[in-house]
Structure formats: structure tokens, C-alpha cells
PDB file of N, CA and C in Angstrom:
ATOM      1  N   MET A 106      -5.761  21.519  -5.358  1.00  0.00           N
ATOM      2  CA  MET A 106      -5.273  22.851  -5.177  1.00  0.00           C
ATOM      3  C   MET A 106      -4.886  23.028  -3.710  1.00  0.00           C
ATOM      4  N   VAL A 107      -3.692  23.537  -3.475  1.00  0.00           N
ATOM      5  CA  VAL A 107      -3.211  23.828  -2.129  1.00  0.00           C
ATOM      6  C   VAL A 107      -3.093  25.334  -1.988  1.00  0.00           C
ATOM      7  N   LEU A 108      -3.739  25.899  -0.972  1.00  0.00           N
ATOM      8  CA  LEU A 108      -3.639  27.324  -0.695  1.00  0.00           C
ATOM      9  C   LEU A 108      -2.832  27.510   0.576  1.00  0.00           C
ATOM     10  N   GLU A 109      -1.832  28.366   0.517  1.00  0.00           N
ATOM     11  CA  GLU A 109      -0.988  28.634   1.672  1.00  0.00           C
ATOM     12  C   GLU A 109      -0.812  30.138   1.792  1.00  0.00           C
ATOM     13  N   ARG A 110      -0.999  30.666   2.984  1.00  0.00           N
ATOM     14  CA  ARG A 110      -0.895  32.096   3.232  1.00  0.00           C
ATOM     15  C   ARG A 110       0.530  32.597   3.053  1.00  0.00           C
ATOM     16  N   SER A 111       1.506  31.841   3.509  1.00  0.00           N
ATOM     17  CA  SER A 111       2.902  32.254   3.430  1.00  0.00           C
ATOM     18  C   SER A 111       3.487  31.961   2.056  1.00  0.00           C
ATOM     19  N   GLN A 112       4.477  32.751   1.677  1.00  0.00           N
ATOM     20  CA  GLN A 112       5.152  32.512   0.409  1.00  0.00           C
ATOM     21  C   GLN A 112       6.156  31.374   0.510  1.00  0.00           C
ATOM     22  N   GLN A 113       6.611  31.071   1.735  1.00  0.00           N
ATOM     23  CA  GLN A 113       7.559  29.983   1.974  1.00  0.00           C
ATOM     24  C   GLN A 113       7.007  29.080   3.060  1.00  0.00           C
ATOM     25  N   LEU A 114       7.437  27.830   3.036  1.00  0.00           N
ATOM     26  CA  LEU A 114       7.075  26.926   4.121  1.00  0.00           C
ATOM     27  C   LEU A 114       7.877  27.301   5.354  1.00  0.00           C
ATOM     28  N   THR A 115       7.265  27.221   6.507  1.00  0.00           N
ATOM     29  CA  THR A 115       7.954  27.542   7.748  1.00  0.00           C
ATOM     30  C   THR A 115       8.961  26.456   8.115  1.00  0.00           C
ATOM     31  N   GLN A 116      10.034  26.841   8.759  1.00  0.00           N
ATOM     32  CA  GLN A 116      11.004  25.878   9.266  1.00  0.00           C
ATOM     33  C   GLN A 116      10.714  25.550  10.732  1.00  0.00           C
ATOM     34  N   HIS A 117       9.835  26.348  11.341  1.00  0.00           N
ATOM     35  CA  HIS A 117       9.488  26.148  12.749  1.00  0.00           C
ATOM     36  C   HIS A 117       8.413  25.068  12.862  1.00  0.00           C
ATOM     37  N   PRO A 118       8.701  23.981  13.563  1.00  0.00           N
ATOM     38  CA  PRO A 118       7.700  22.910  13.657  1.00  0.00           C
ATOM     39  C   PRO A 118       6.496  23.342  14.490  1.00  0.00           C
ATOM     40  N   GLN A 119       5.329  23.095  13.979  1.00  0.00           N
ATOM     41  CA  GLN A 119       4.076  23.358  14.681  1.00  0.00           C
ATOM     42  C   GLN A 119       3.305  22.055  14.696  1.00  0.00           C
ATOM     43  N   ALA A 120       2.975  21.575  15.880  1.00  0.00           N
ATOM     44  CA  ALA A 120       2.288  20.293  15.993  1.00  0.00           C
ATOM     45  C   ALA A 120       0.912  20.369  15.342  1.00  0.00           C
ATOM     46  N   HIS A 121       0.516  19.280  14.763  1.00  0.00           N
ATOM     47  CA  HIS A 121      -0.797  19.200  14.134  1.00  0.00           C
ATOM     48  C   HIS A 121      -1.359  17.804  14.368  1.00  0.00           C
ATOM     49  N   TYR A 122      -2.486  17.748  15.057  1.00  0.00           N
ATOM     50  CA  TYR A 122      -3.198  16.501  15.310  1.00  0.00           C
ATOM     51  C   TYR A 122      -4.012  16.169  14.066  1.00  0.00           C
ATOM     52  N   ILE A 123      -3.831  14.983  13.553  1.00  0.00           N
ATOM     53  CA  ILE A 123      -4.530  14.560  12.334  1.00  0.00           C
ATOM     54  C   ILE A 123      -5.446  13.402  12.712  1.00  0.00           C
ATOM     55  N   ASN A 124      -6.742  13.628  12.635  1.00  0.00           N
ATOM     56  CA  ASN A 124      -7.698  12.611  13.072  1.00  0.00           C
ATOM     57  C   ASN A 124      -7.998  11.589  11.977  1.00  0.00           C
ATOM     58  N   ASN A 125      -8.818  10.599  12.330  1.00  0.00           N
ATOM     59  CA  ASN A 125      -9.150   9.516  11.392  1.00  0.00           C
ATOM     60  C   ASN A 125      -9.781  10.037  10.112  1.00  0.00           C
ATOM     61  N   SER A 126     -10.676  11.014  10.232  1.00  0.00           N
ATOM     62  CA  SER A 126     -11.370  11.525   9.037  1.00  0.00           C
ATOM     63  C   SER A 126     -10.403  12.153   8.058  1.00  0.00           C
ATOM     64  N   THR A 127      -9.452  12.932   8.580  1.00  0.00           N
ATOM     65  CA  THR A 127      -8.464  13.564   7.706  1.00  0.00           C
ATOM     66  C   THR A 127      -7.574  12.510   7.062  1.00  0.00           C
ATOM     67  N   MET A 128      -7.162  11.516   7.829  1.00  0.00           N
ATOM     68  CA  MET A 128      -6.336  10.451   7.268  1.00  0.00           C
ATOM     69  C   MET A 128      -7.106   9.681   6.194  1.00  0.00           C
ATOM     70  N   GLU A 129      -8.414   9.553   6.367  1.00  0.00           N
ATOM     71  CA  GLU A 129      -9.218   8.874   5.347  1.00  0.00           C
ATOM     72  C   GLU A 129      -9.222   9.682   4.044  1.00  0.00           C
ATOM     73  N   VAL A 130      -9.293  11.017   4.162  1.00  0.00           N
ATOM     74  CA  VAL A 130      -9.196  11.871   2.972  1.00  0.00           C
ATOM     75  C   VAL A 130      -7.823  11.705   2.333  1.00  0.00           C
ATOM     76  N   PHE A 131      -6.777  11.713   3.161  1.00  0.00           N
ATOM     77  CA  PHE A 131      -5.412  11.548   2.648  1.00  0.00           C
ATOM     78  C   PHE A 131      -5.250  10.199   1.951  1.00  0.00           C
ATOM     79  N   ARG A 132      -5.958   9.183   2.443  1.00  0.00           N
ATOM     80  CA  ARG A 132      -5.863   7.854   1.830  1.00  0.00           C
ATOM     81  C   ARG A 132      -6.356   7.878   0.390  1.00  0.00           C
ATOM     82  N   GLY A 133      -7.277   8.794   0.088  1.00  0.00           N
ATOM     83  CA  GLY A 133      -7.787   8.921  -1.268  1.00  0.00           C
ATOM     84  C   GLY A 133      -6.799   9.571  -2.223  1.00  0.00           C
ATOM     85  N   LEU A 134      -5.726  10.130  -1.693  1.00  0.00           N
ATOM     86  CA  LEU A 134      -4.680  10.748  -2.507  1.00  0.00           C
ATOM     87  C   LEU A 134      -3.487   9.797  -2.504  1.00  0.00           C
ATOM     88  N   PRO A 135      -3.198   9.138  -3.610  1.00  0.00           N
ATOM     89  CA  PRO A 135      -2.205   8.060  -3.646  1.00  0.00           C
ATOM     90  C   PRO A 135      -0.889   8.390  -2.944  1.00  0.00           C
ATOM     91  N   GLY A 136      -0.569   7.584  -1.953  1.00  0.00           N
ATOM     92  CA  GLY A 136       0.712   7.682  -1.266  1.00  0.00           C
ATOM     93  C   GLY A 136       0.766   8.644  -0.100  1.00  0.00           C
ATOM     94  N   LEU A 137      -0.181   9.578   0.007  1.00  0.00           N
ATOM     95  CA  LEU A 137      -0.077  10.607   1.044  1.00  0.00           C
ATOM     96  C   LEU A 137      -0.292  10.047   2.446  1.00  0.00           C
ATOM     97  N   ALA A 138      -1.321   9.250   2.662  1.00  0.00           N
ATOM     98  CA  ALA A 138      -1.602   8.709   4.001  1.00  0.00           C
ATOM     99  C   ALA A 138      -0.433   7.880   4.516  1.00  0.00           C
ATOM    100  N   ALA A 139       0.138   7.054   3.672  1.00  0.00           N
ATOM    101  CA  ALA A 139       1.266   6.208   4.093  1.00  0.00           C
ATOM    102  C   ALA A 139       2.482   7.058   4.460  1.00  0.00           C
ATOM    103  N   LYS A 140       2.753   8.126   3.700  1.00  0.00           N
ATOM    104  CA  LYS A 140       3.895   8.986   4.013  1.00  0.00           C
ATOM    105  C   LYS A 140       3.677   9.761   5.306  1.00  0.00           C
ATOM    106  N   VAL A 141       2.465  10.262   5.513  1.00  0.00           N
ATOM    107  CA  VAL A 141       2.156  10.985   6.752  1.00  0.00           C
ATOM    108  C   VAL A 141       2.299  10.055   7.947  1.00  0.00           C
ATOM    109  N   LYS A 142       1.753   8.851   7.828  1.00  0.00           N
ATOM    110  CA  LYS A 142       1.847   7.864   8.918  1.00  0.00           C
ATOM    111  C   LYS A 142       3.303   7.489   9.198  1.00  0.00           C
ATOM    112  N   ALA A 143       4.102   7.318   8.161  1.00  0.00           N
ATOM    113  CA  ALA A 143       5.508   6.937   8.329  1.00  0.00           C
ATOM    114  C   ALA A 143       6.323   8.044   8.993  1.00  0.00           C
ATOM    115  N   ARG A 144       6.004   9.310   8.731  1.00  0.00           N
ATOM    116  CA  ARG A 144       6.749  10.437   9.296  1.00  0.00           C
ATOM    117  C   ARG A 144       6.291  10.830  10.697  1.00  0.00           C
ATOM    118  N   SER A 145       5.135  10.316  11.122  1.00  0.00           N
ATOM    119  CA  SER A 145       4.577  10.688  12.422  1.00  0.00           C
ATOM    120  C   SER A 145       5.287   9.958  13.550  1.00  0.00           C
ATOM    121  N   PRO A 146       5.533  10.658  14.672  1.00  0.00           N
ATOM    122  CA  PRO A 146       6.165   9.995  15.809  1.00  0.00           C
ATOM    123  C   PRO A 146       5.203   9.002  16.463  1.00  0.00           C
ATOM    124  N   PRO A 147       5.729   8.008  17.183  1.00  0.00           N
ATOM    125  CA  PRO A 147       4.859   7.043  17.859  1.00  0.00           C
ATOM    126  C   PRO A 147       4.056   7.721  18.977  1.00  0.00           C
ATOM    127  N   LEU A 148       2.921   7.153  19.313  1.00  0.00           N
ATOM    128  CA  LEU A 148       2.015   7.700  20.321  1.00  0.00           C
ATOM    129  C   LEU A 148       2.724   8.006  21.641  1.00  0.00           C
ATOM    130  N   GLU A 149       3.641   7.164  22.053  1.00  0.00           N
ATOM    131  CA  GLU A 149       4.320   7.359  23.331  1.00  0.00           C
ATOM    132  C   GLU A 149       5.018   8.720  23.409  1.00  0.00           C
ATOM    133  N   GLN A 150       5.377   9.291  22.257  1.00  0.00           N
ATOM    134  CA  GLN A 150       6.067  10.572  22.244  1.00  0.00           C
ATOM    135  C   GLN A 150       5.114  11.759  22.345  1.00  0.00           C
ATOM    136  N   TRP A 151       3.825  11.577  22.128  1.00  0.00           N
ATOM    137  CA  TRP A 151       2.899  12.712  22.194  1.00  0.00           C
ATOM    138  C   TRP A 151       1.641  12.438  23.000  1.00  0.00           C
ATOM    139  N   ARG A 152       1.609  11.325  23.696  1.00  0.00           N
ATOM    140  CA  ARG A 152       0.456  10.996  24.540  1.00  0.00           C
ATOM    141  C   ARG A 152       0.231  12.057  25.607  1.00  0.00           C
ATOM    142  N   SER A 153       1.303  12.577  26.172  1.00  0.00           N
ATOM    143  CA  SER A 153       1.216  13.577  27.239  1.00  0.00           C
ATOM    144  C   SER A 153       1.901  14.864  26.815  1.00  0.00           C
ATOM    145  N   PHE A 154       1.379  15.976  27.307  1.00  0.00           N
ATOM    146  CA  PHE A 154       2.056  17.262  27.154  1.00  0.00           C
ATOM    147  C   PHE A 154       2.688  17.600  28.492  1.00  0.00           C
ATOM    148  N   LEU A 155       3.954  17.982  28.457  1.00  0.00           N
ATOM    149  CA  LEU A 155       4.674  18.386  29.661  1.00  0.00           C
ATOM    150  C   LEU A 155       4.860  19.892  29.630  1.00  0.00           C
ATOM    151  N   TYR A 156       4.629  20.532  30.769  1.00  0.00           N
ATOM    152  CA  TYR A 156       4.813  21.972  30.895  1.00  0.00           C
ATOM    153  C   TYR A 156       5.945  22.213  31.874  1.00  0.00           C
ATOM    154  N   CYS A 157       6.994  22.906  31.406  1.00  0.00           N
ATOM    155  CA  CYS A 157       8.191  23.137  32.208  1.00  0.00           C
ATOM    156  C   CYS A 157       8.529  24.620  32.198  1.00  0.00           C
ATOM    157  N   GLU A 158       9.346  25.021  33.164  1.00  0.00           N
ATOM    158  CA  GLU A 158       9.767  26.424  33.195  1.00  0.00           C
ATOM    159  C   GLU A 158      10.915  26.695  32.235  1.00  0.00           C
ATOM    160  N   ALA A 159      11.630  25.655  31.812  1.00  0.00           N
ATOM    161  CA  ALA A 159      12.716  25.796  30.846  1.00  0.00           C
ATOM    162  C   ALA A 159      12.855  24.482  30.092  1.00  0.00           C
ATOM    163  N   MET A 160      13.433  24.564  28.885  1.00  0.00           N
ATOM    164  CA  MET A 160      13.597  23.366  28.064  1.00  0.00           C
ATOM    165  C   MET A 160      14.616  22.398  28.651  1.00  0.00           C
ATOM    166  N   ALA A 161      15.718  22.904  29.162  1.00  0.00           N
ATOM    167  CA  ALA A 161      16.783  22.054  29.696  1.00  0.00           C
ATOM    168  C   ALA A 161      16.849  22.221  31.212  1.00  0.00           C
ATOM    169  N   ALA A 162      16.679  21.139  31.930  1.00  0.00           N
ATOM    170  CA  ALA A 162      16.802  21.111  33.390  1.00  0.00           C
ATOM    171  C   ALA A 162      15.810  22.049  34.076  1.00  0.00           C
ATOM    172  N   GLY A 163      14.677  22.286  33.429  1.00  0.00           N
ATOM    173  CA  GLY A 163      13.656  23.137  34.042  1.00  0.00           C
ATOM    174  C   GLY A 163      12.741  22.327  34.928  1.00  0.00           C
ATOM    175  N   GLN A 164      12.121  22.989  35.897  1.00  0.00           N
ATOM    176  CA  GLN A 164      11.202  22.328  36.807  1.00  0.00           C
ATOM    177  C   GLN A 164       9.931  21.947  36.054  1.00  0.00           C
ATOM    178  N   LEU A 165       9.455  20.723  36.280  1.00  0.00           N
ATOM    179  CA  LEU A 165       8.214  20.264  35.672  1.00  0.00           C
ATOM    180  C   LEU A 165       7.056  20.945  36.377  1.00  0.00           C
ATOM    181  N   LEU A 166       6.261  21.705  35.641  1.00  0.00           N
ATOM    182  CA  LEU A 166       5.133  22.435  36.212  1.00  0.00           C
ATOM    183  C   LEU A 166       3.835  21.638  36.130  1.00  0.00           C
ATOM    184  N   GLY A 167       3.733  20.780  35.135  1.00  0.00           N
ATOM    185  CA  GLY A 167       2.525  19.993  34.996  1.00  0.00           C
ATOM    186  C   GLY A 167       2.596  19.055  33.811  1.00  0.00           C
ATOM    187  N   GLU A 168       1.672  18.093  33.800  1.00  0.00           N
ATOM    188  CA  GLU A 168       1.607  17.119  32.710  1.00  0.00           C
ATOM    189  C   GLU A 168       0.141  16.835  32.421  1.00  0.00           C
ATOM    190  N   VAL A 169      -0.204  16.787  31.156  1.00  0.00           N
ATOM    191  CA  VAL A 169      -1.571  16.456  30.747  1.00  0.00           C
ATOM    192  C   VAL A 169      -1.500  15.196  29.899  1.00  0.00           C
ATOM    193  N   ASP A 170      -2.118  14.127  30.405  1.00  0.00           N
ATOM    194  CA  ASP A 170      -2.196  12.866  29.683  1.00  0.00           C
ATOM    195  C   ASP A 170      -3.496  12.886  28.872  1.00  0.00           C
ATOM    196  N   HIS A 171      -3.385  12.697  27.564  1.00  0.00           N
ATOM    197  CA  HIS A 171      -4.565  12.722  26.708  1.00  0.00           C
ATOM    198  C   HIS A 171      -5.474  11.510  26.921  1.00  0.00           C
ATOM    199  N   PHE A 172      -4.939  10.466  27.538  1.00  0.00           N
ATOM    200  CA  PHE A 172      -5.711   9.245  27.762  1.00  0.00           C
ATOM    201  C   PHE A 172      -5.569   8.819  29.223  1.00  0.00           C
ATOM    202  N   PRO A 173      -5.987   9.653  30.193  1.00  0.00           N
ATOM    203  CA  PRO A 173      -5.761   9.352  31.609  1.00  0.00           C
ATOM    204  C   PRO A 173      -6.496   8.098  32.078  1.00  0.00           C
ATOM    205  N   GLY A 174      -5.756   7.259  32.798  1.00  0.00           N
ATOM    206  CA  GLY A 174      -6.348   6.090  33.418  1.00  0.00           C
ATOM    207  C   GLY A 174      -6.833   5.010  32.477  1.00  0.00           C
ATOM    208  N   ARG A 175      -6.489   5.104  31.229  1.00  0.00           N
ATOM    209  CA  ARG A 175      -6.943   4.078  30.288  1.00  0.00           C
ATOM    210  C   ARG A 175      -5.983   3.994  29.116  1.00  0.00           C
ATOM    211  N   LEU A 176      -6.155   2.931  28.376  1.00  0.00           N
ATOM    212  CA  LEU A 176      -5.377   2.786  27.154  1.00  0.00           C
ATOM    213  C   LEU A 176      -5.903   3.786  26.135  1.00  0.00           C
ATOM    214  N   PRO A 177      -5.062   4.212  25.206  1.00  0.00           N
ATOM    215  CA  PRO A 177      -5.549   5.126  24.173  1.00  0.00           C
ATOM    216  C   PRO A 177      -6.582   4.453  23.292  1.00  0.00           C
ATOM    217  N   PRO A 178      -7.418   5.232  22.621  1.00  0.00           N
ATOM    218  CA  PRO A 178      -8.376   4.617  21.697  1.00  0.00           C
ATOM    219  C   PRO A 178      -7.627   3.919  20.576  1.00  0.00           C
ATOM    220  N   PRO A 179      -8.289   3.002  19.895  1.00  0.00           N
ATOM    221  CA  PRO A 179      -7.603   2.343  18.787  1.00  0.00           C
ATOM    222  C   PRO A 179      -7.122   3.398  17.785  1.00  0.00           C
ATOM    223  N   LEU A 180      -5.831   3.427  17.558  1.00  0.00           N
ATOM    224  CA  LEU A 180      -5.287   4.439  16.673  1.00  0.00           C
ATOM    225  C   LEU A 180      -5.408   4.033  15.213  1.00  0.00           C
ATOM    226  N   CYS A 181      -5.462   2.745  14.961  1.00  0.00           N
ATOM    227  CA  CYS A 181      -5.544   2.287  13.577  1.00  0.00           C
ATOM    228  C   CYS A 181      -6.692   1.303  13.456  1.00  0.00           C
ATOM    229  N   TRP A 182      -7.813   1.782  12.950  1.00  0.00           N
ATOM    230  CA  TRP A 182      -8.933   0.874  12.740  1.00  0.00           C
ATOM    231  C   TRP A 182      -8.915   0.313  11.333  1.00  0.00           C
ATOM    232  N   CYS A 183      -8.014   0.821  10.511  1.00  0.00           N
ATOM    233  CA  CYS A 183      -7.714   0.204   9.224  1.00  0.00           C
ATOM    234  C   CYS A 183      -6.252   0.512   8.925  1.00  0.00           C
ATOM    235  N   CYS A 184      -5.738   0.033   7.849  1.00  0.00           N
ATOM    236  CA  CYS A 184      -4.296   0.131   7.609  1.00  0.00           C
ATOM    237  C   CYS A 184      -3.768   1.559   7.516  1.00  0.00           C
ATOM    238  N   CYS A 185      -4.528   2.514   7.011  1.00  0.00           N
ATOM    239  CA  CYS A 185      -4.005   3.868   6.811  1.00  0.00           C
ATOM    240  C   CYS A 185      -4.765   4.945   7.568  1.00  0.00           C
ATOM    241  N   CYS A 186      -5.910   4.626   8.166  1.00  0.00           N
ATOM    242  CA  CYS A 186      -6.718   5.660   8.815  1.00  0.00           C
ATOM    243  C   CYS A 186      -6.415   5.694  10.302  1.00  0.00           C
ATOM    244  N   CYS A 187      -5.305   6.310  10.647  1.00  0.00           N
ATOM    245  CA  CYS A 187      -4.838   6.340  12.024  1.00  0.00           C
ATOM    246  C   CYS A 187      -4.850   7.755  12.560  1.00  0.00           C
ATOM    247  N   ILE A 188      -4.955   7.878  13.875  1.00  0.00           N
ATOM    248  CA  ILE A 188      -4.751   9.158  14.533  1.00  0.00           C
ATOM    249  C   ILE A 188      -3.249   9.364  14.614  1.00  0.00           C
ATOM    250  N   VAL A 189      -2.764  10.480  14.082  1.00  0.00           N
ATOM    251  CA  VAL A 189      -1.327  10.765  14.101  1.00  0.00           C
ATOM    252  C   VAL A 189      -1.114  12.239  14.424  1.00  0.00           C
ATOM    253  N   ILE A 190       0.118  12.597  14.653  1.00  0.00           N
ATOM    254  CA  ILE A 190       0.494  13.986  14.833  1.00  0.00           C
ATOM    255  C   ILE A 190       1.726  14.228  13.972  1.00  0.00           C
ATOM    256  N   LEU A 191       1.744  15.354  13.282  1.00  0.00           N
ATOM    257  CA  LEU A 191       2.851  15.669  12.387  1.00  0.00           C
ATOM    258  C   LEU A 191       2.986  17.180  12.299  1.00  0.00           C
ATOM    259  N   SER A 192       4.201  17.679  12.274  1.00  0.00           N
ATOM    260  CA  SER A 192       4.431  19.118  12.160  1.00  0.00           C
ATOM    261  C   SER A 192       3.765  19.653  10.907  1.00  0.00           C
ATOM    262  N   VAL A 193       3.199  20.850  11.031  1.00  0.00           N
ATOM    263  CA  VAL A 193       2.521  21.477   9.902  1.00  0.00           C
ATOM    264  C   VAL A 193       3.480  21.664   8.730  1.00  0.00           C
ATOM    265  N   ASN A 194       4.734  22.050   9.021  1.00  0.00           N
ATOM    266  CA  ASN A 194       5.679  22.268   7.917  1.00  0.00           C
ATOM    267  C   ASN A 194       5.946  20.973   7.147  1.00  0.00           C
ATOM    268  N   LEU A 195       6.028  19.837   7.829  1.00  0.00           N
ATOM    269  CA  LEU A 195       6.234  18.559   7.137  1.00  0.00           C
ATOM    270  C   LEU A 195       4.967  18.121   6.403  1.00  0.00           C
ATOM    271  N   LEU A 196       3.811  18.324   7.028  1.00  0.00           N
ATOM    272  CA  LEU A 196       2.551  17.956   6.397  1.00  0.00           C
ATOM    273  C   LEU A 196       2.343  18.766   5.119  1.00  0.00           C
ATOM    274  N   ALA A 197       2.561  20.071   5.184  1.00  0.00           N
ATOM    275  CA  ALA A 197       2.390  20.928   3.999  1.00  0.00           C
ATOM    276  C   ALA A 197       3.350  20.515   2.891  1.00  0.00           C
ATOM    277  N   LEU A 198       4.582  20.188   3.256  1.00  0.00           N
ATOM    278  CA  LEU A 198       5.568  19.762   2.260  1.00  0.00           C
ATOM    279  C   LEU A 198       5.107  18.488   1.546  1.00  0.00           C
ATOM    280  N   HIS A 199       4.603  17.516   2.305  1.00  0.00           N
ATOM    281  CA  HIS A 199       4.104  16.272   1.696  1.00  0.00           C
ATOM    282  C   HIS A 199       2.921  16.548   0.772  1.00  0.00           C
ATOM    283  N   ILE A 200       2.011  17.412   1.203  1.00  0.00           N
ATOM    284  CA  ILE A 200       0.840  17.710   0.377  1.00  0.00           C
ATOM    285  C   ILE A 200       1.265  18.399  -0.913  1.00  0.00           C
ATOM    286  N   ILE A 201       2.188  19.359  -0.813  1.00  0.00           N
ATOM    287  CA  ILE A 201       2.648  20.076  -2.005  1.00  0.00           C
ATOM    288  C   ILE A 201       3.395  19.145  -2.946  1.00  0.00           C
ATOM    289  N   CYS A 202       4.304  18.328  -2.410  1.00  0.00           N
ATOM    290  CA  CYS A 202       5.075  17.408  -3.255  1.00  0.00           C
ATOM    291  C   CYS A 202       4.180  16.369  -3.914  1.00  0.00           C
ATOM    292  N   GLU A 203       3.261  15.815  -3.152  1.00  0.00           N
ATOM    293  CA  GLU A 203       2.347  14.817  -3.717  1.00  0.00           C
ATOM    294  C   GLU A 203       1.438  15.470  -4.739  1.00  0.00           C
ATOM    295  N   GLY A 204       1.003  16.689  -4.454  1.00  0.00           N
ATOM    296  CA  GLY A 204       0.122  17.396  -5.376  1.00  0.00           C
ATOM    297  C   GLY A 204       0.797  17.636  -6.721  1.00  0.00           C
ATOM    298  N   ALA A 205       2.073  17.976  -6.689  1.00  0.00           N
ATOM    299  CA  ALA A 205       2.822  18.190  -7.941  1.00  0.00           C
ATOM    300  C   ALA A 205       2.895  16.891  -8.742  1.00  0.00           C
ATOM    301  N   ALA A 206       3.000  15.767  -8.046  1.00  0.00           N
ATOM    302  CA  ALA A 206       3.082  14.476  -8.740  1.00  0.00           C
ATOM    303  C   ALA A 206       1.741  14.084  -9.359  1.00  0.00           C
ATOM    304  N   TRP A 207       0.629  14.566  -8.784  1.00  0.00           N
ATOM    305  CA  TRP A 207      -0.689  14.205  -9.295  1.00  0.00           C
ATOM    306  C   TRP A 207      -1.059  15.025 -10.525  1.00  0.00           C
ATOM    307  N   CYS A 208      -0.428  16.170 -10.724  1.00  0.00           N
ATOM    308  CA  CYS A 208      -0.784  17.062 -11.855  1.00  0.00           C
ATOM    309  C   CYS A 208      -0.258  16.516 -13.161  1.00  0.00           C
TER     310      CYS A 208
END
């Protein structure tokens, strides 16, 4: 069962960090973990958050590296249980579509 507050899925991307435990739950739902992992951007694209005054040609105000001074933790300790990030709208769509296939 999927419960969603909105009547429609949002088109506005909202980042969502998906940890190993959640991916392990997704692995129990046939095909979901692999699809989430395939749609997730590579770590290099979300390792750091950049804060700017404007999107285009804005001054860089700051940067936060999630793994300062070291390599990131092992992202994949098994084939499907990885730390990933995926927009909430894409994640919800995958869960709803996969859920319909399981019924």
C-alpha cells in the first residue's frame, strides 16, 4: 500500500537520500532496488552541496563536502544495497508503478 498526501505526483524534483536499510527493503520488492539504483546519479554529482547567490554565473558562497578529507564510505556492500540519492517524484513513481505490477 502506498499512501501519498497529494492527488498528483509533483513535477518539482526534491532530493531524497536513500540509505542502505531502505535499499535493502526495496530489494525485497522485485525490481525496485535495481531501478532506483539505475536512475540515481553517480556519487560525484551529489558528494558536495554548493551554495550560490544565483543559479547561473552566481558567486559561490560555500560548499559542504559530505565526506571531507576522506574517501566516501563503501556505497555498495552488496549488489543492490547502496547509498543513493533520487528525486522524490521519481522514487514515488517507481514505487507506484512497481506496486501496480505486484497486485
